[in-house]
GROMACS .gro file of C-alpha atoms in nm:
model
  207
    1ALA     CA    1  -0.018  -0.002  -0.010
    2ASN     CA    2   0.103   0.336  -0.062
    3PHE     CA    3   0.082   0.593   0.205
    4SER     CA    4  -0.022   0.871   0.008
    5GLU     CA    5  -0.291   0.678  -0.190
    6ALA     CA    6  -0.655   0.583  -0.110
    7GLY     CA    7  -0.678   0.812   0.202
    8GLY     CA    8  -0.328   0.745   0.351
    9MET     CA    9  -0.329   0.512   0.693
   10GLU     CA   10  -0.666   0.580   0.760
   11ALA     CA   11  -0.782   0.381   0.476
   12LEU     CA   12  -0.611   0.066   0.652
   13ASP     CA   13  -0.834  -0.191   0.835
   14LYS     CA   14  -0.629  -0.464   0.987
   15THR     CA   15  -0.369  -0.288   1.253
   16SER     CA   16  -0.115  -0.531   1.061
   17GLU     CA   17  -0.164  -0.325   0.771
   18LYS     CA   18  -0.108  -0.018   0.940
   19VAL     CA   19   0.210  -0.139   1.094
   20GLN     CA   20   0.345  -0.271   0.753
   21GLU     CA   21   0.276   0.149   0.613
   22VAL     CA   22   0.470   0.274   0.872
   23ARG     CA   23   0.785   0.027   0.780
   24ASP     CA   24   0.759   0.055   0.447
   25ILE     CA   25   0.779   0.461   0.562
   26MET     CA   26   1.053   0.410   0.751
   27ASN     CA   27   1.330   0.158   0.588
   28PRO     CA   28   1.466   0.400   0.322
   29MET     CA   29   1.605   0.596   0.666
   30PHE     CA   30   1.710   0.262   0.781
   31GLU     CA   31   1.907   0.193   0.456
   32ASP     CA   32   2.083   0.507   0.505
   33MET     CA   33   2.154   0.479   0.870
   34LYS     CA   34   2.370   0.108   0.764
   35LYS     CA   35   2.570   0.356   0.578
   36LEU     CA   36   2.709   0.538   0.897
   37GLY     CA   37   2.909   0.198   1.016
   38PRO     CA   38   2.856  -0.024   1.286
   39ASP     CA   39   2.660   0.250   1.507
   40GLY     CA   40   2.458   0.306   1.211
   41GLU     CA   41   2.377  -0.006   1.122
   42LEU     CA   42   2.314  -0.118   1.528
   43LEU     CA   43   2.024   0.147   1.529
   44ALA     CA   44   1.920   0.027   1.192
   45ALA     CA   45   1.876  -0.312   1.359
   46ILE     CA   46   1.688  -0.163   1.648
   47GLY     CA   47   1.401   0.040   1.431
   48GLU     CA   48   1.401  -0.244   1.188
   49GLY     CA   49   1.350  -0.527   1.451
   50ALA     CA   50   1.108  -0.309   1.641
   51GLY     CA   51   0.900  -0.328   1.290
   52ILE     CA   52   0.907  -0.684   1.267
   53ILE     CA   53   0.826  -0.821   1.609
   54ALA     CA   54   0.502  -0.587   1.571
   55SER     CA   55   0.430  -0.682   1.203
   56SER     CA   56   0.502  -1.095   1.341
   57TRP     CA   57   0.238  -1.019   1.638
   58THR     CA   58  -0.013  -0.796   1.516
   59THR     CA   59  -0.036  -1.051   1.219
   60ALA     CA   60  -0.050  -1.363   1.404
   61PHE     CA   61  -0.365  -1.211   1.648
   62GLU     CA   62  -0.516  -1.103   1.319
   63THR     CA   63  -0.463  -1.483   1.148
   64ALA     CA   64  -0.848  -1.633   1.075
   65GLY     CA   65  -0.904  -2.012   1.077
   66SER     CA   66  -0.834  -2.279   1.269
   67SER     CA   67  -0.707  -2.273   1.641
   68MET     CA   68  -0.371  -2.504   1.457
   69GLU     CA   69  -0.352  -2.194   1.206
   70LYS     CA   70  -0.360  -1.957   1.505
   71ALA     CA   71  -0.089  -2.158   1.697
   72ALA     CA   72   0.119  -2.184   1.355
   73GLY     CA   73   0.077  -1.762   1.321
   74ILE     CA   74   0.201  -1.723   1.711
   75ALA     CA   75   0.473  -1.992   1.644
   76GLN     CA   76   0.574  -1.788   1.330
   77ALA     CA   77   0.595  -1.443   1.571
   78VAL     CA   78   0.798  -1.584   1.803
   79GLY     CA   79   1.090  -1.711   1.564
   80ASP     CA   80   1.036  -1.348   1.379
   81THR     CA   81   1.079  -1.193   1.695
   82ILE     CA   82   1.402  -1.449   1.816
   83GLY     CA   83   1.530  -1.367   1.482
   84ALA     CA   84   1.500  -1.006   1.532
   85VAL     CA   85   1.632  -0.984   1.879
   86ASN     CA   86   1.963  -1.174   1.796
   87ASN     CA   87   2.004  -0.923   1.503
   88MET     CA   88   1.986  -0.670   1.729
   89ILE     CA   89   2.228  -0.811   1.965
   90GLN     CA   90   2.451  -0.907   1.694
   91LYS     CA   91   2.498  -0.554   1.507
   92SER     CA   92   2.569  -0.443   1.950
   93ILE     CA   93   2.830  -0.636   1.951
   94GLN     CA   94   2.977  -0.545   1.607
   95ALA     CA   95   2.944  -0.193   1.728
   96SER     CA   96   3.187  -0.274   2.022
   97ILE     CA   97   3.425  -0.495   1.824
   98ALA     CA   98   3.433  -0.217   1.579
   99LYS     CA   99   3.516   0.043   1.852
  100LEU     CA  100   3.788  -0.147   1.991
  101ASP     CA  101   3.975  -0.251   1.662
  102LYS     CA  102   3.973   0.184   1.606
  103GLN     CA  103   4.143   0.183   1.985
  104ILE     CA  104   4.409  -0.081   1.881
  105ASP     CA  105   4.460   0.107   1.584
  106ALA     CA  106   4.522   0.407   1.762
  107GLU     CA  107   4.742   0.216   2.007
  108LYS     CA  108   4.984   0.070   1.735
  109LYS     CA  109   5.013   0.434   1.573
  110ARG     CA  110   5.081   0.561   1.873
  111ASP     CA  111   5.345   0.319   1.992
  112GLY     CA  112   5.297  -0.029   1.958
  113LYS     CA  113   5.653  -0.116   2.022
  114SER     CA  114   5.713  -0.102   2.356
  115ALA     CA  115   5.676  -0.382   2.642
  116GLN     CA  116   5.341  -0.169   2.801
  117SER     CA  117   5.206  -0.106   2.455
  118VAL     CA  118   5.239  -0.458   2.316
  119ALA     CA  119   5.073  -0.602   2.647
  120LYS     CA  120   4.808  -0.329   2.615
  121ILE     CA  121   4.731  -0.422   2.267
  122GLN     CA  122   4.738  -0.802   2.331
  123ALA     CA  123   4.465  -0.729   2.616
  124MET     CA  124   4.274  -0.596   2.383
  125GLU     CA  125   4.267  -0.832   2.136
  126LYS     CA  126   4.209  -1.094   2.390
  127LYS     CA  127   3.868  -0.888   2.494
  128LYS     CA  128   3.815  -0.866   2.111
  129GLU     CA  129   3.829  -1.260   2.078
  130ALA     CA  130   3.623  -1.304   2.403
  131MET     CA  131   3.334  -1.053   2.240
  132GLN     CA  132   3.376  -1.266   1.900
  133ARG     CA  133   3.323  -1.586   2.088
  134LYS     CA  134   3.003  -1.392   2.247
  135ALA     CA  135   2.867  -1.328   1.909
  136PHE     CA  136   2.899  -1.691   1.846
  137GLU     CA  137   2.756  -1.887   2.115
  138THR     CA  138   2.448  -1.622   2.152
  139ASN     CA  139   2.391  -1.649   1.733
  140LYS     CA  140   2.407  -2.037   1.800
  141LYS     CA  141   2.166  -2.063   2.029
  142MET     CA  142   1.903  -1.812   1.886
  143LEU     CA  143   1.972  -1.934   1.557
  144MET     CA  144   1.847  -2.279   1.732
  145ALA     CA  145   1.521  -2.114   1.909
  146GLN     CA  146   1.454  -1.974   1.542
  147THR     CA  147   1.464  -2.284   1.395
  148ILE     CA  148   1.254  -2.499   1.635
  149ALA     CA  149   1.016  -2.199   1.646
  150ASN     CA  150   0.996  -2.193   1.264
  151THR     CA  151   0.954  -2.544   1.238
  152ALA     CA  152   0.691  -2.577   1.466
  153ALA     CA  153   0.531  -2.338   1.239
  154GLY     CA  154   0.564  -2.521   0.933
  155ILE     CA  155   0.420  -2.854   1.085
  156MET     CA  156   0.131  -2.671   1.209
  157ARG     CA  157  -0.002  -2.452   0.861
  158ALA     CA  158   0.080  -2.832   0.700
  159ILE     CA  159  -0.154  -3.013   0.979
  160ALA     CA  160  -0.393  -2.761   0.949
  161GLU     CA  161  -0.453  -2.823   0.577
  162GLY     CA  162  -0.588  -3.174   0.697
  163GLY     CA  163  -0.550  -3.492   0.531
  164ILE     CA  164  -0.308  -3.747   0.478
  165ALA     CA  165  -0.107  -3.481   0.256
  166GLY     CA  166  -0.110  -3.230   0.547
  167ILE     CA  167   0.085  -3.501   0.780
  168VAL     CA  168   0.300  -3.586   0.526
  169ILE     CA  169   0.413  -3.273   0.449
  170GLY     CA  170   0.405  -3.175   0.843
  171THR     CA  171   0.649  -3.481   0.874
  172ILE     CA  172   0.887  -3.351   0.597
  173ILE     CA  173   0.931  -3.030   0.735
  174ALA     CA  174   0.973  -3.208   1.100
  175ALA     CA  175   1.287  -3.393   0.936
  176MET     CA  176   1.441  -3.055   0.766
  177GLY     CA  177   1.410  -2.886   1.096
  178ALA     CA  178   1.562  -3.163   1.260
  179ALA     CA  179   1.834  -3.159   1.002
  180GLN     CA  180   1.882  -2.751   0.998
  181LEU     CA  181   1.903  -2.791   1.426
  182ALA     CA  182   2.179  -3.089   1.402
  183ILE     CA  183   2.365  -2.914   1.138
  184ILE     CA  184   2.409  -2.597   1.392
  185ALA     CA  185   2.429  -2.738   1.664
  186GLY     CA  186   2.750  -2.914   1.541
  187THR     CA  187   2.916  -2.587   1.447
  188SER     CA  188   3.194  -2.465   1.690
  189TYR     CA  189   3.398  -2.128   1.714
  190GLN     CA  190   3.662  -2.107   1.484
  191GLY     CA  191   3.772  -1.768   1.577
  192GLY     CA  192   3.694  -1.425   1.373
  193GLY     CA  193   3.321  -1.385   1.416
  194SER     CA  194   3.011  -1.567   1.443
  195GLY     CA  195   3.047  -1.834   1.221
  196VAL     CA  196   2.718  -1.964   1.198
  197SER     CA  197   2.481  -1.862   0.907
  198LYS     CA  198   2.088  -1.800   0.925
  199PRO     CA  199   1.928  -2.117   0.836
  200SER     CA  200   1.603  -2.124   0.632
  201ALA     CA  201   1.378  -2.288   0.849
  202PRO     CA  202   1.167  -2.519   0.631
  203GLN     CA  203   0.771  -2.324   0.576
  204LYS     CA  204   0.600  -2.478   0.334
  205VAL     CA  205   0.698  -2.790   0.114
  206SER     CA  206   0.490  -2.904  -0.171
  207VAL     CA  207   0.443  -3.322  -0.285
   0.00000   0.00000   0.00000
């Protein structure tokens, strides 16, 4: 929907539509924020995350249909919320690491050779490594939780369709979700970053 057309926001009936309209208006500003570096990316992540959470939950509670379909909507909202919060956390840690990198570079330019300076740099590098490990572990746990929620949503949507096909599709989604969960659980910190990519948890399988 276009905010300037059809009477603007007043013409929208559902709360979820109004939330989406606000998100559409704010998105260009968030994109500009991301160009400002780690701090800008953090602010954009917070703004986008708030929009995702608001949109997911309003959509979930507006979902019509069976109790299973509504439960699927809520499970999906939980998954979206976990993903949004995780993104905020990761951006926050990345911003802190970027600031620490600047401090390390500044110390190397200031001295970087004396025993005291080398020890200071090593201490900052150790702190940076701890932050990266924290980012990895947090990301891993959040992605596992998000995979569980998204898989549950997919299973419930399949079952809501009814019949043998729904059960078969639900079983396939469960197997795919379990496989993704095993992959994420099997990852370990290798140094230098979060190291776990966001999974695309199955939502619907066509047979």
